[in-house]
Amino acid sequence: MIKKTHDRLLIIDFGSQVTQLIARRLRELNVYCEIHPFQQVTDTFLADFRPKAIILSGGPASVFSKGAPMPPKLVFELDIPVLGICYGQQVMMQLLGGKVERGHGTAEFGRAYVTPTSLKEGFLNGWFMTDREQVWMSHGDHVSKIAPGFEVYGTSPNAPFAITADTNRKFFAVQFHPEVHHTPNGSKFFENFISLAGFNGDWTMSAYRDDAITKIRKQVGSNRVICALSGGVDSSVAAVLIHEAIGDQLTCVYVDHGLMRKDESTEVVNMFREHYNLPLLHADESELFLGKLEGVSDPEEKRKIIGNLFIEVFEKYAKKIGGATFLAQGTLYPDVIESVSFNGGPSVTIKSHHNVGGLPKRMKMKLVEPLRELFKDEVRTLGYELGLPSSFIKRHPFPGPGLAIRCPGEITGSKLEILRAADAVYIDQIQKHGLYDEIWQAFVAILPVKTVGVMGDGRSYDYACTLRAVTSVDGMTADYYPFTHEFLGETAARIINEVAGINRVTYDITSKPPGTIEWE
Ligand code: XMP
């Protein structure tokens, strides 16, 4: 948890798919909030957290089901504003003396329109832009009687209690989801809620930076910290922030596995050494990695080899610098939110992602994770605050196993060279056309197939490659980027003319799902 001088809002999670969006909306309004699963929120927790307001999220359960998730009653006895959303609304009504009914014929999913009643209150100021407001509904059960003290402020055809409030106690309950995109005026709803709760918008990145620096100094003391720096936004921002806090008690290790893009290693290492004067070891272990990958074509085997070697190499360099007590990681908030699972069961492994997750356990080190409270776009803002160059902050994500998973089949030095050259031309094209920032991720994959072509008067027999470019919000789902035919034609011609070893270019238009972003 962050220093308690900031006003803090608590979001109690009942397992909705969109709980994180509540936090996003509030953070955009400069309000510090944390999401905690309902099981964790006890009376002691509340006393320690000291929230200035509480939001009860939606969720898939029914208040009628056995063991239905409930917050402690204390939530309603703290004399602070509480907002219940969807399932949260039903919980409030159930606990405060209203009535919820099963949704026979009244379930509602999707777009709906809420109309105001004749009652007017400050918490709706500016919300009804017209005589009805578009909202997003997703509920099975519904409230059939509101709790004593509540009044109705908005109705929809299927939800007569779409907006209700007990303004004396500052309790608010809505049937719809103000946090989703499809409730276009949803942010205004939250703005009104936090304003009446008395938040002063003190959650800014420069405040975060100062807090984080104090916190890191306190946690680390005079001990040494080691950080695996990949050149990606998260590890870069974490490293620079920690360096600001404890200077040369931090050492970074850049593990070069020989699977980086053209000139990438030199650019990353120079940037950190020259701009930041940050102690950085350049671990050139490309021979080791490429040697162990020789003859391997199975994607999972590649990933496992790279992941294990990474840990081995990192340990070697940690010993070289005389050990460290702490390991710094660029873990983000979405990775630490404990999601509430009602149906349980392990999910299928699609790919074994490479990250440095195995390190802390093996090396018995304590973790420094200064980005644990932040979302990705907040990390970027912090990066700007710390003076990182925009070209670094806006870089497309690059996977830990690097080019290995963009080279289906066997990896060879010559294939990697061809791939690097083609990728550089492609990215240059994207930048020249001003498209880089519109695209979530773009890269070339070299295909394990040679095709016949005719170049000049001769026959060619070279590799085919594919271009990939996707739009996405979080990498979980993605769509292909709709380049123009002119762009694709020009890029294909440039790659074939400028890159020896490729005579055919294709464009991958698979979305995710069913595809994945990377080829392996
Ligand atoms: P997929 O291919 O699973 O990729 O659709 C989703 C996002 O994750 C990146 N990716 C990785 N990132 N280690 C990483 O740090 C990995 O092992 C890894 N595999 C995929 C991928 O580039 C995309 O942004």
Coordinates of C-alpha atoms and ligand atoms in Angstrom, one line a residue:
M1 CA 0.0 0.0 0.0
I2 CA 1.1 3.5 -0.7
K3 CA 1.9 6.2 2.0
K4 CA -1.2 7.1 3.8
T5 CA -1.0 10.9 3.3
H6 CA -2.9 10.6 0.1
D7 CA -6.7 10.4 0.1
R8 CA -7.4 6.8 -0.7
L9 CA -10.4 5.1 -2.2
L10 CA -11.1 1.4 -1.8
I11 CA -12.6 -0.7 -4.5
I12 CA -14.0 -3.9 -3.2
D13 CA -13.9 -6.5 -6.0
F14 CA -16.6 -9.0 -6.4
G15 CA -15.1 -10.5 -9.5
S16 CA -16.4 -8.3 -12.4
Q17 CA -14.5 -8.5 -15.6
V18 CA -14.3 -4.8 -15.7
T19 CA -13.3 -3.9 -12.1
Q20 CA -9.9 -2.6 -13.3
L21 CA -11.7 0.0 -15.4
I22 CA -13.1 1.5 -12.2
A23 CA -9.6 2.1 -11.0
R24 CA -8.6 3.5 -14.4
R25 CA -11.4 6.0 -14.4
L26 CA -10.5 7.2 -10.9
R27 CA -6.8 7.4 -11.5
E28 CA -7.6 9.6 -14.6
L29 CA -9.3 11.9 -12.1
N30 CA -6.1 12.0 -9.9
V31 CA -7.6 9.9 -7.2
Y32 CA -5.5 7.2 -5.5
C33 CA -7.4 3.9 -5.3
E34 CA -6.7 0.3 -4.7
I35 CA -8.7 -2.8 -5.7
H36 CA -8.9 -5.6 -3.1
P37 CA -10.9 -8.8 -3.4
F38 CA -13.9 -9.0 -1.0
Q39 CA -12.4 -11.9 0.9
Q40 CA -9.5 -9.7 2.0
V41 CA -11.6 -6.8 3.2
T42 CA -12.1 -7.4 7.0
D43 CA -12.8 -4.9 9.8
T44 CA -9.1 -4.8 10.6
F45 CA -8.3 -4.2 6.9
L46 CA -10.7 -1.3 6.8
A47 CA -9.3 0.2 10.0
D48 CA -5.8 0.0 8.5
F49 CA -6.6 1.2 5.0
R50 CA -8.7 4.2 6.2
P51 CA -10.5 4.8 2.9
K52 CA -12.1 8.2 2.2
A53 CA -14.8 6.4 0.1
I54 CA -15.6 2.9 -1.0
I55 CA -16.9 1.4 -4.3
L56 CA -18.4 -2.0 -4.5
S57 CA -17.8 -3.5 -7.9
G58 CA -20.0 -5.7 -10.1
G59 CA -19.6 -9.4 -10.1
P60 CA -20.9 -12.6 -11.6
A61 CA -22.5 -14.0 -8.4
S62 CA -26.1 -13.7 -7.3
V63 CA -26.9 -12.5 -3.8
F64 CA -29.1 -15.6 -3.6
S65 CA -26.3 -18.1 -4.2
K66 CA -24.9 -20.0 -1.3
G67 CA -21.9 -18.1 0.2
A68 CA -22.6 -15.1 -2.0
P69 CA -19.8 -12.6 -1.7
M70 CA -20.5 -9.8 0.8
P71 CA -18.5 -6.9 2.3
P72 CA -18.3 -6.5 6.0
K73 CA -21.2 -4.5 7.5
L74 CA -18.6 -2.0 8.8
V75 CA -18.4 -0.6 5.2
F76 CA -21.8 1.1 5.9
E77 CA -20.9 2.3 9.4
L78 CA -17.7 4.3 8.6
D79 CA -19.7 7.5 7.7
I80 CA -18.0 7.7 4.3
P81 CA -19.5 7.7 0.8
V82 CA -20.2 4.3 -0.7
L83 CA -21.1 3.6 -4.4
G84 CA -22.4 0.2 -5.4
I85 CA -22.2 -0.8 -9.0
C86 CA -24.4 -3.6 -10.5
Y87 CA -23.8 -6.6 -8.1
G88 CA -22.5 -3.9 -5.7
Q89 CA -25.9 -2.2 -5.9
Q90 CA -27.7 -5.5 -5.1
V91 CA -25.4 -6.1 -2.2
M92 CA -26.1 -2.7 -0.8
M93 CA -29.9 -3.1 -1.1
Q94 CA -29.8 -6.6 0.4
L95 CA -27.7 -5.5 3.4
L96 CA -29.5 -2.2 4.0
G97 CA -33.0 -3.6 4.0
G98 CA -34.2 -3.5 0.4
K99 CA -35.0 -6.5 -1.8
V100 CA -33.4 -8.2 -4.7
E101 CA -35.2 -10.6 -7.1
R102 CA -34.1 -13.2 -9.4
G103 CA -34.0 -12.0 -13.0
H104 CA -36.8 -14.0 -14.6
G105 CA -37.4 -12.0 -17.8
T106 CA -35.7 -8.9 -16.5
A107 CA -32.1 -9.7 -17.2
E108 CA -30.5 -7.0 -19.2
F109 CA -27.3 -7.0 -21.2
G110 CA -25.9 -4.3 -23.3
R111 CA -26.9 -0.7 -24.2
A112 CA -29.8 0.9 -22.3
Y113 CA -31.0 4.5 -21.7
V114 CA -31.6 6.0 -18.3
T115 CA -34.0 8.9 -17.8
P116 CA -33.9 11.2 -14.8
T117 CA -36.8 11.4 -12.3
S118 CA -38.0 14.7 -11.0
L119 CA -35.6 14.5 -8.1
K120 CA -32.4 16.6 -8.6
E121 CA -29.2 16.3 -6.6
G122 CA -25.6 17.5 -6.8
F123 CA -24.2 14.0 -7.5
L124 CA -25.9 14.1 -10.9
N125 CA -24.7 17.6 -11.8
G126 CA -23.9 17.7 -15.5
W127 CA -24.6 14.0 -15.9
F128 CA -27.8 14.0 -17.9
M129 CA -26.5 15.8 -20.9
T130 CA -29.8 15.2 -22.7
D131 CA -33.1 13.9 -21.4
R132 CA -31.7 10.4 -21.4
E133 CA -28.2 9.0 -20.9
Q134 CA -26.7 6.0 -22.6
V135 CA -25.4 3.4 -20.2
W136 CA -24.2 -0.2 -20.3
M137 CA -26.2 -2.8 -18.3
S138 CA -25.1 -6.4 -17.5
H139 CA -27.3 -8.0 -14.9
G140 CA -29.4 -11.0 -14.2
D141 CA -31.0 -10.3 -10.9
H142 CA -32.5 -6.9 -10.1
V143 CA -33.5 -4.8 -7.2
S144 CA -37.3 -5.0 -6.6
K145 CA -37.4 -2.8 -3.5
I146 CA -35.0 -0.1 -2.5
A147 CA -33.6 0.1 1.1
P148 CA -35.1 2.7 3.5
G149 CA -33.6 6.1 3.1
F150 CA -33.0 5.7 -0.7
E151 CA -34.7 7.6 -3.4
V152 CA -34.8 7.0 -7.2
Y153 CA -32.9 9.4 -9.4
G154 CA -32.9 7.5 -12.7
T155 CA -34.8 4.7 -14.4
S156 CA -34.5 2.6 -17.5
P157 CA -37.3 0.4 -19.0
N158 CA -35.8 -2.8 -17.4
A159 CA -34.3 -1.2 -14.4
P160 CA -36.7 1.0 -12.5
F161 CA -34.0 1.6 -9.9
A162 CA -31.2 2.4 -12.3
I163 CA -29.8 5.2 -10.1
T164 CA -30.7 5.4 -6.4
A165 CA -29.2 7.3 -3.5
D166 CA -29.5 8.0 0.1
T167 CA -28.0 11.4 0.0
N168 CA -28.0 11.9 3.8
R169 CA -25.7 8.9 4.3
K170 CA -23.9 9.5 0.9
F171 CA -24.8 6.0 -0.3
F172 CA -25.2 5.7 -4.1
A173 CA -26.2 2.6 -6.1
V174 CA -26.4 2.1 -9.8
Q175 CA -27.6 -0.8 -11.8
F176 CA -25.4 0.0 -14.8
H177 CA -21.6 0.1 -15.3
P178 CA -20.3 3.7 -15.3
E179 CA -16.7 2.4 -15.7
V180 CA -17.1 1.0 -19.2
H181 CA -16.6 2.8 -22.5
H182 CA -20.1 2.1 -23.5
T183 CA -21.4 4.5 -20.8
P184 CA -20.0 7.5 -22.5
N185 CA -20.6 10.0 -19.7
G186 CA -19.4 7.5 -17.0
S187 CA -16.4 9.5 -16.0
K188 CA -18.6 12.5 -15.1
F189 CA -20.5 10.1 -12.8
F190 CA -17.3 9.2 -10.9
E191 CA -16.1 12.8 -10.9
N192 CA -19.3 13.9 -9.1
F193 CA -18.9 11.0 -6.6
I194 CA -15.3 11.8 -5.7
S195 CA -16.0 15.5 -5.5
L196 CA -18.8 15.0 -2.9
A197 CA -16.5 12.5 -1.1
G198 CA -14.0 15.4 -0.8
F199 CA -11.0 14.1 -2.8
N200 CA -8.6 16.9 -3.7
G201 CA -7.0 15.2 -6.8
D202 CA -3.6 14.9 -5.2
W203 CA -2.6 11.7 -7.1
T204 CA -0.1 13.1 -9.6
M205 CA 2.9 11.5 -11.1
S206 CA 5.3 13.9 -9.4
A207 CA 3.8 13.1 -6.1
Y208 CA 4.1 9.4 -6.9
R209 CA 7.7 9.8 -7.8
D210 CA 8.6 11.5 -4.5
D211 CA 6.7 8.9 -2.5
A212 CA 8.3 6.1 -4.4
I213 CA 11.8 7.5 -3.8
T214 CA 11.2 7.8 0.0
K215 CA 9.8 4.3 0.1
I216 CA 12.7 2.7 -1.8
R217 CA 15.2 4.4 0.4
K218 CA 13.4 3.2 3.5
Q219 CA 13.1 -0.4 2.2
V220 CA 16.6 -0.8 0.9
G221 CA 18.6 1.1 3.5
S222 CA 22.3 0.7 2.7
N223 CA 21.9 -2.7 0.9
R224 CA 22.6 -3.4 -2.7
V225 CA 20.0 -3.8 -5.4
I226 CA 20.3 -5.6 -8.8
C227 CA 18.0 -5.2 -11.7
A228 CA 17.6 -7.1 -15.0
L229 CA 17.3 -4.3 -17.5
S230 CA 15.9 -5.3 -20.9
G231 CA 15.4 -1.8 -22.4
G232 CA 11.6 -2.2 -22.2
V233 CA 9.6 0.6 -20.7
D234 CA 8.8 -1.1 -17.4
S235 CA 12.3 -2.2 -16.4
S236 CA 13.8 1.0 -17.7
V237 CA 11.5 3.2 -15.7
A238 CA 12.0 1.0 -12.6
A239 CA 15.8 1.2 -13.0
V240 CA 15.9 5.0 -13.4
L241 CA 13.6 5.6 -10.5
I242 CA 15.6 3.3 -8.2
H243 CA 18.8 4.9 -9.3
E244 CA 17.4 8.3 -8.4
A245 CA 16.6 7.0 -5.0
I246 CA 19.7 5.1 -4.1
G247 CA 22.3 5.9 -6.7
D248 CA 25.1 3.5 -7.2
Q249 CA 23.8 1.0 -4.7
L250 CA 21.9 -0.2 -7.8
T251 CA 23.6 -2.3 -10.5
C252 CA 21.7 -3.2 -13.7
V253 CA 22.5 -6.2 -15.8
Y254 CA 21.6 -6.2 -19.5
V255 CA 21.5 -9.8 -20.7
D256 CA 22.2 -9.9 -24.4
H257 CA 21.0 -13.3 -25.6
G258 CA 21.9 -12.6 -29.2
L259 CA 18.2 -12.4 -30.1
M260 CA 17.8 -8.7 -30.0
R261 CA 16.9 -6.5 -33.0
K262 CA 19.4 -4.5 -35.2
D263 CA 21.6 -2.2 -33.1
E264 CA 19.3 -2.7 -30.1
S265 CA 21.9 -3.8 -27.5
T266 CA 24.2 -0.9 -28.3
E267 CA 21.4 1.6 -28.2
V268 CA 20.0 0.4 -24.8
V269 CA 23.4 0.1 -23.1
N270 CA 24.6 3.5 -24.4
M271 CA 21.4 5.3 -23.4
F272 CA 21.7 4.1 -19.8
R273 CA 25.4 4.6 -19.4
E274 CA 25.5 8.0 -21.1
H275 CA 22.2 9.6 -20.1
Y276 CA 21.9 8.3 -16.7
N277 CA 25.4 7.3 -15.6
L278 CA 23.8 4.2 -14.3
P279 CA 26.0 1.2 -13.3
L280 CA 25.3 -1.3 -16.0
L281 CA 26.9 -4.6 -17.0
H282 CA 26.5 -5.6 -20.6
A283 CA 26.4 -9.4 -20.4
D284 CA 27.1 -10.5 -23.9
E285 CA 26.1 -14.2 -23.8
S286 CA 24.9 -14.6 -27.3
E287 CA 27.2 -17.5 -28.0
L288 CA 25.9 -19.4 -25.0
F289 CA 22.2 -18.9 -25.9
L290 CA 22.5 -19.5 -29.6
G291 CA 24.6 -22.6 -28.9
K292 CA 22.0 -24.1 -26.7
L293 CA 19.3 -23.3 -29.2
E294 CA 21.0 -25.0 -32.1
G295 CA 18.8 -27.5 -33.7
V296 CA 15.8 -26.7 -31.5
S297 CA 12.6 -25.9 -33.4
D298 CA 9.8 -26.6 -30.8
P299 CA 8.5 -23.2 -29.5
E300 CA 8.0 -24.3 -25.9
E301 CA 11.4 -25.8 -25.8
K302 CA 13.0 -22.6 -27.1
R303 CA 11.2 -20.6 -24.5
K304 CA 12.2 -22.9 -21.7
I305 CA 15.9 -23.0 -22.8
I306 CA 16.0 -19.2 -22.9
G307 CA 14.2 -18.7 -19.6
N308 CA 16.5 -21.1 -17.7
L309 CA 19.7 -19.7 -19.3
F310 CA 18.6 -16.2 -18.5
I311 CA 18.4 -17.1 -14.8
E312 CA 21.7 -18.9 -14.9
V313 CA 23.4 -15.9 -16.6
F314 CA 21.8 -13.4 -14.3
E315 CA 23.0 -15.3 -11.2
K316 CA 26.5 -15.4 -12.6
Y317 CA 26.7 -11.7 -13.0
A318 CA 25.0 -11.1 -9.6
K319 CA 27.9 -13.1 -8.0
K320 CA 30.4 -11.1 -10.0
I321 CA 29.3 -7.9 -8.4
G322 CA 29.5 -9.4 -5.0
G323 CA 25.8 -10.2 -4.5
A324 CA 22.8 -8.1 -3.7
T325 CA 20.1 -8.3 -1.1
F326 CA 17.3 -6.9 -3.3
L327 CA 16.1 -7.6 -6.8
A328 CA 14.3 -4.8 -8.7
Q329 CA 11.5 -5.7 -11.0
G330 CA 9.1 -3.6 -13.2
T331 CA 6.0 -5.5 -12.0
L332 CA 2.8 -3.5 -12.8
Y333 CA -0.5 -3.2 -11.1
P334 CA -2.5 -5.5 -13.4
D335 CA 0.0 -8.3 -12.5
V336 CA -0.6 -7.9 -8.8
I337 CA -4.4 -7.5 -8.6
E338 CA -5.6 -10.8 -7.2
S339 CA -8.5 -11.6 -9.4
V340 CA -11.5 -13.1 -7.8
S341 CA -12.3 -16.5 -9.4
F342 CA -15.6 -18.1 -8.8
N343 CA -15.2 -21.1 -11.1
G344 CA -11.5 -21.7 -10.3
G345 CA -9.5 -24.4 -12.1
P346 CA -6.1 -23.9 -13.7
S347 CA -6.1 -22.2 -17.1
V348 CA -4.5 -23.7 -20.1
T349 CA -0.9 -22.7 -20.8
I350 CA -0.8 -21.2 -24.3
K351 CA 2.8 -20.1 -24.1
S352 CA 5.3 -20.2 -21.2
H353 CA 6.1 -16.5 -21.0
H354 CA 9.6 -15.6 -20.3
N355 CA 10.1 -13.2 -17.5
V356 CA 12.4 -13.1 -14.5
G357 CA 9.8 -14.6 -12.2
G358 CA 12.0 -17.6 -11.3
L359 CA 14.8 -15.3 -10.0
P360 CA 13.7 -14.2 -6.6
K361 CA 12.9 -17.8 -5.5
R362 CA 16.2 -19.2 -6.7
M363 CA 18.3 -16.3 -5.4
K364 CA 16.5 -15.9 -2.1
M365 CA 16.3 -12.1 -2.7
K366 CA 13.8 -9.6 -1.5
L367 CA 11.9 -7.7 -4.2
V368 CA 11.8 -3.9 -4.9
E369 CA 8.9 -3.3 -7.1
P370 CA 8.3 0.5 -7.4
L371 CA 5.7 0.2 -10.2
R372 CA 3.4 -2.2 -8.4
E373 CA 0.7 0.5 -8.0
L374 CA 0.7 1.7 -11.6
F375 CA -1.0 0.9 -14.9
K376 CA 1.1 0.8 -18.1
D377 CA 0.1 4.3 -19.3
E378 CA 0.9 5.7 -15.8
V379 CA 4.4 4.1 -16.1
R380 CA 4.8 6.0 -19.3
T381 CA 3.8 9.2 -17.6
L382 CA 6.3 8.5 -14.9
G383 CA 9.0 7.8 -17.5
Y384 CA 8.4 11.3 -18.9
E385 CA 8.6 12.7 -15.4
L386 CA 12.0 11.0 -15.0
G387 CA 13.2 12.4 -18.3
L388 CA 13.4 9.2 -20.3
P389 CA 13.5 9.9 -24.0
S390 CA 10.2 9.7 -25.7
S391 CA 11.6 7.2 -28.2
F392 CA 12.1 4.8 -25.3
I393 CA 8.8 5.4 -23.6
K394 CA 6.8 4.8 -26.8
R395 CA 8.7 1.7 -27.9
H396 CA 6.5 -1.2 -28.9
P397 CA 6.7 -4.2 -26.5
F398 CA 9.4 -6.7 -27.2
P399 CA 9.1 -10.2 -25.9
G400 CA 11.7 -11.7 -23.5
P401 CA 12.7 -14.5 -25.8
G402 CA 13.3 -11.9 -28.5
L403 CA 13.7 -12.9 -32.2
A404 CA 13.7 -16.6 -31.2
I405 CA 9.9 -16.6 -31.3
R406 CA 9.9 -14.7 -34.6
C407 CA 11.9 -17.3 -36.3
P408 CA 9.7 -20.4 -36.4
G409 CA 11.7 -23.6 -36.9
E410 CA 15.4 -23.8 -36.4
I411 CA 17.2 -20.6 -35.4
T412 CA 20.5 -19.9 -37.3
G413 CA 22.8 -17.0 -37.3
S414 CA 22.1 -16.3 -41.0
K415 CA 18.3 -16.4 -40.5
L416 CA 18.6 -13.9 -37.6
E417 CA 20.7 -11.6 -39.8
I418 CA 18.1 -11.6 -42.5
L419 CA 15.3 -11.1 -40.0
R420 CA 17.1 -8.1 -38.3
A421 CA 17.6 -6.5 -41.7
A422 CA 14.0 -7.0 -42.8
D423 CA 12.6 -5.8 -39.4
A424 CA 14.7 -2.6 -39.6
V425 CA 13.3 -1.8 -43.0
Y426 CA 9.7 -2.5 -41.9
I427 CA 10.0 -0.3 -38.8
D428 CA 11.6 2.4 -40.8
Q429 CA 8.7 2.4 -43.2
I430 CA 6.2 2.5 -40.3
Q431 CA 8.1 5.5 -38.8
K432 CA 8.4 7.3 -42.1
H433 CA 4.6 7.0 -42.6
G434 CA 4.0 8.3 -39.1
L435 CA 2.2 5.1 -38.0
Y436 CA 4.4 3.9 -35.2
D437 CA 2.4 5.4 -32.3
E438 CA -0.9 4.1 -33.7
I439 CA 0.3 0.5 -33.7
W440 CA 0.6 -1.5 -30.5
Q441 CA 3.3 -3.8 -31.9
A442 CA 4.9 -4.4 -35.3
F443 CA 7.6 -6.8 -36.4
V444 CA 8.7 -9.2 -39.1
A445 CA 8.8 -13.0 -38.7
I446 CA 11.0 -15.0 -41.0
L447 CA 9.2 -18.2 -42.2
P448 CA 10.8 -21.6 -42.3
V449 CA 10.2 -21.9 -46.0
K450 CA 12.0 -21.0 -49.1
T451 CA 10.2 -20.0 -52.2
V452 CA 11.1 -19.5 -55.9
G453 CA 11.2 -16.1 -57.4
V454 CA 12.5 -14.3 -60.3
M455 CA 14.9 -11.4 -59.8
G456 CA 16.4 -9.6 -62.7
D457 CA 16.9 -12.4 -65.3
G458 CA 17.6 -15.0 -62.7
R459 CA 15.8 -17.5 -60.5
S460 CA 15.9 -16.8 -56.8
Y461 CA 15.3 -19.4 -54.0
D462 CA 15.0 -17.5 -50.8
Y463 CA 13.1 -17.2 -47.5
A464 CA 9.6 -15.8 -47.3
C465 CA 8.8 -13.5 -44.4
T466 CA 5.6 -12.1 -42.9
L467 CA 4.8 -8.6 -41.6
R468 CA 2.8 -8.4 -38.4
A469 CA 1.2 -5.2 -37.0
V470 CA -1.6 -5.1 -34.4
T471 CA -3.7 -2.7 -32.5
S472 CA -4.4 -3.6 -28.9
V473 CA -5.1 -2.2 -25.5
D474 CA -3.3 -4.7 -23.3
G475 CA -2.0 -7.4 -25.6
M476 CA -4.7 -9.8 -24.5
T477 CA -6.8 -9.3 -27.6
A478 CA -5.6 -7.7 -30.8
D479 CA -6.6 -6.8 -34.3
Y480 CA -4.4 -6.5 -37.4
Y481 CA -3.5 -3.0 -38.4
P482 CA -5.3 -1.9 -41.7
F483 CA -2.4 -0.7 -43.7
T484 CA -3.1 0.7 -47.1
H485 CA -2.3 -1.5 -50.1
E486 CA 0.2 1.2 -51.2
F487 CA 2.0 1.0 -47.9
L488 CA 2.1 -2.8 -48.0
G489 CA 3.3 -2.8 -51.7
E490 CA 6.0 -0.2 -51.0
T491 CA 7.3 -2.0 -47.9
A492 CA 7.4 -5.4 -49.6
A493 CA 9.3 -3.9 -52.5
R494 CA 11.8 -2.3 -50.2
I495 CA 12.4 -5.5 -48.2
I496 CA 12.9 -7.6 -51.3
N497 CA 15.3 -5.0 -52.8
E498 CA 17.2 -4.2 -49.7
V499 CA 17.4 -7.5 -47.8
A500 CA 19.4 -10.3 -49.3
G501 CA 17.8 -13.6 -48.5
I502 CA 14.2 -12.7 -48.8
N503 CA 12.2 -12.9 -52.0
R504 CA 8.6 -13.0 -50.8
V505 CA 6.6 -10.9 -48.3
T506 CA 3.2 -11.6 -46.8
Y507 CA 1.0 -9.7 -44.4
D508 CA -0.5 -11.5 -41.5
I509 CA -4.2 -10.5 -40.9
T510 CA -5.0 -12.8 -38.1
S511 CA -6.6 -11.3 -35.0
K512 CA -6.1 -12.5 -31.5
P513 CA -7.9 -14.7 -30.7
P514 CA -7.8 -17.0 -32.6
G515 CA -4.2 -16.2 -33.4
T516 CA -1.6 -14.8 -31.0
I517 CA 0.5 -11.7 -31.6
E518 CA 3.8 -13.5 -31.8
W519 CA 4.2 -16.4 -34.1
E520 CA 5.4 -18.8 -31.4
Ligands
XMP1 P1 1.1 -13.3 -27.6 O1 2.0 -13.8 -28.7 O2 1.0 -14.3 -26.5 O3 1.8 -12.0 -27.0 O4 -0.2 -12.9 -28.2 C1 1.2 -11.0 -26.2 C2 2.2 -10.0 -25.8 O5 3.2 -10.5 -25.0 C3 4.5 -10.4 -25.6 N1 5.2 -11.7 -25.2 C4 6.1 -11.8 -24.3 N2 6.6 -10.9 -23.4 N3 7.9 -12.5 -22.5 C5 7.5 -11.2 -22.5 O6 8.0 -10.4 -21.8 C6 7.5 -13.5 -23.3 O7 7.9 -14.6 -23.2 C7 6.5 -13.1 -24.2 N4 5.8 -13.8 -25.2 C8 5.0 -12.9 -25.8 C9 4.2 -10.3 -27.0 O8 5.3 -9.6 -27.7 C10 2.9 -9.4 -27.0 O9 3.2 -8.1 -26.8

